[in-house]
Amino acid sequence: MDRLTSFFQGELSKTSRALIVVASLTMLPSIFLPTWTIKLRAPQYPKGLELQIHPNTVGGDVREVNILNHYVGMHEIAADDFQEFRFIPFFILRFLGFALLTALIGQMAIAAIGWLDFVLFGTVMLYTLQHWLYEYGNNLSPDAPLSLEPFTPSFIGTTHVGQFAVASWPAAGAVLMGLAGIIGPAIVIYEWRRGRKNAE
Amino acid sequence: MRSNRVGWGVVLTAALALAGAAGLHSCAGAGGGPGADVSAIASERGLSEADIVAAVKTYQPTGRFDEYVMFASGGHSGQVLVIGVPSMRLLKVIAAFTPEPWQGFAYGSQEHQELMESAMMAGHEIKWGDTHHPALSETDGDYDGQFLFINDKANPRIAVIDLRDFETKQILTNPNMGTNHGGTFVTPNTEYVIEGAQYSVPLWTDYADVDRYQEDYRGLVTLWKFDRARGRVDENQSFSIELPPYWHDLADAGKGPSFGWVFLNSFNTEMATGGIEDGNPAFESGVSANDMDYMHVINWQKAAELAAAGRTREARGNQVIELQTAIDEGVLFFIPEPKSPHGVDVTPDGRFLVVSGKLDPNVTVYSWEKIQQAIADGQFSGEDAYGVPIIDFASVIDGQLNVGLGPLHTQYDDKGNAYTSIFLDTKVTKWSLDPLQVLDQIDVHYNVGHLAAAEGDTRTPDGKYLVAMNKWSIDRFNPVGPLLPQNFQLIDISGDKMQLLYDMPIGIGEPHYAQIVKADKLQPFEYYPEIGYSPATMSASADAVQGGEERVERTGNQVDVYMTSIRSHFTPEYIRVREGDRVTIHITSLEQAHDATHGFGIAKYNINLSLEAGESQTVSFVADEPGVFPYYCTEFCSALHLEMTGYLLVEPRG
């Protein structure tokens, strides 16, 4: 028990602090990069259609996807409808700032709190994405020209809707955030081993 | 890609030869499908090895683009044909002078109505054209893929087509010509678009009988100043040059060392006036009496200076450099050319001019260096009846070569060779400029007119494909009654021997010339760059309607409808007006997807628009017929295309 307490109260090595700085810098570009992409493929779209979900907006072929969606009575995708877009960039900045602060203070406990906070945020965001996919696929207007069985695309993987194959995958922003997230456990392992070595 | 296909040709031919030698015909049936025995299919269809090579050289699998795009005159249709080479697939018909329902051209659109009104001649709204010679815009003597010009011989007009959207933007009328022919040709940087008249008519007076032919009738060449930034000809900076009352034929612009000069064929230097009914020689013999006519050598740079200095006289609103001014200022010279010439074609290096007299079996090669020298030295053998100095024929020719009976038009390759169409022998003759000798001949079917080679009239011809535009097809295609299609024949000119590859029937009348441009030079829009774009101005339209802004405004009996179209509905779906109202519909396509076109046709009102993605147009009409008139999308835009409709309700006046 002493070991665990001292581990969390312990000061981080320079290597770990450097890793935390690296993690925060890795996170930085994700503010501007697409986080998630949804690709739609159908015979009459040889280049495919793509929705790019950014931290603060939806880009790509939104107009065309909305035109198609209206046939099945799907609610129009409009960036303004997503409250999340208002605060996600600031959350990323907050994690970034917290990580830099942690690197400065250098205490394991603070690092751990920051990391858990970050992972929790990521999980909630994935849940939110799935929630929206459910909302869009299940709340179809009964007045739509084409009636379709409600459907829920998976946030990872390919779903078939009508003549479309809808593939949803993490994009560059999510990959960078994932990489930044992995650094957390890496530091834990590194510091735990370092602590054991020092104890010996 | 191309070498790959040639490679396959060799492989297939080799495979066939092998199969033939081994007597292998059995393994797979001739039924087709992947893996079918090629030689069995060929033998069942009666195809020779050469046929198979030709097929392999021209076949384009689905989705593969052609290497070249040919812009061909649409003849009497008044339109332009866009054809892929080597597949010879028809890609598009561009409406140039004639209403064209598919493009929604001049079927109610106000923009097109204005264009058609600007193209009226002699008080007539003209609904056809006799398009002859398309000319792609050039930069430094090479096609730049930006604009296309084409003449209407019948009603001396020129259309300006923007190759960003392949639509006609401007139609120029020439009030001082009876007909045109020597157009369109462009100077090497498209400074000017050249239009030469054909049959002379009175110039300075509105009317004169033919017995005043020599006094009052005049030939004319017009240089239209092209404003590339605006994509329009600037009529105020354009001018014409008065010419003797000969008849004028084709023209070409000098390039390289001959830059700054225009060359123009003439015939009827006899100034025959016909009148077979009065016992006079018919035109056909009267205009062919002399052995020589005059090639006109025109210094357009000097002429432009004269025009800029106001050394012109106004004729029907256009500025004309008078013949005497042109003579005095060294703008115009003549050189004899074998009779009834039908083409003057400047060589790629700009050093020689090739003239074919269709009633003389020779091509005549003129040296620009010698012509320039003769002009500089003032070495003239005389002057014509109007005082135009004539350069001595023998002193400026580089040579003459017998290429066959009835030579017409010449194109070039990248190896110093020329290709001349031979009308009477119905052949194409390949010959070298240095030394002057015939290299090869090929039969074409039949009565060939113009030729078009891949970039074959530019400074850098590609030497790949040649299309012979044949007037008659006789027995080449399935019989379709007494009026037959003309025949565009594709010829491979990449080897020593020409090979005929493909026959393309042209199901509309009398195309003349074509130009073939490397496909990658064309960079057209996939859709209009913003929603509410006007093709007429190539900018955002003041009347554009954005989604959610649809409305109907009424002022007295003027009803303005602000409408949008998007898959699969118009907004609004009702237009309620009263009989006699002036209805103006501003309609914007809210689409931004490639190929998502909507039509807008109103039943019984002769209205049809084509609204490409992002396009904005206006249609205006008087609702003079009461009743209920469906309007609908005339393009199969989507699964709910039939449902994309609405009602024009014209309430009878009480």
mmCIF file of C-alpha atoms in Angstrom, chain B residues 12 71 95 124 129 139 152 216 272 286 320 371 424 435 452 464 543 612:
data_model
loop_
_atom_site.group_PDB
_atom_site.id
_atom_site.type_symbol
_atom_site.label_atom_id
_atom_site.label_comp_id
_atom_site.label_asym_id
_atom_site.label_seq_id
_atom_site.Cartn_x
_atom_site.Cartn_y
_atom_site.Cartn_z
ATOM 1 C CA LEU B 12 -3.482 -9.712 -79.824
ATOM 2 C CA PHE B 71 -14.456 20.016 -81.647
ATOM 3 C CA ALA B 95 -25.713 24.815 -78.942
ATOM 4 C CA HIS B 124 -34.847 37.968 -88.671
ATOM 5 C CA GLY B 129 -26.431 28.263 -88.868
ATOM 6 C CA THR B 139 -1.502 30.903 -76.458
ATOM 7 C CA ASP B 152 -21.893 30.654 -89.362
ATOM 8 C CA ASP B 216 -19.873 48.821 -105.384
ATOM 9 C CA ALA B 272 -17.677 37.004 -112.842
ATOM 10 C CA GLY B 286 -17.027 32.215 -114.937
ATOM 11 C CA VAL B 320 -13.415 49.609 -91.917
ATOM 12 C CA ILE B 371 7.613 36.775 -99.442
ATOM 13 C CA LEU B 424 -11.513 13.973 -106.504
ATOM 14 C CA PRO B 435 12.440 17.128 -99.447
ATOM 15 C CA ALA B 452 -8.118 17.490 -88.612
ATOM 16 C CA LYS B 464 -1.045 10.882 -83.665
ATOM 17 C CA ASP B 543 -31.446 37.128 -59.281
ATOM 18 C CA GLU B 612 -26.919 22.534 -64.231
#
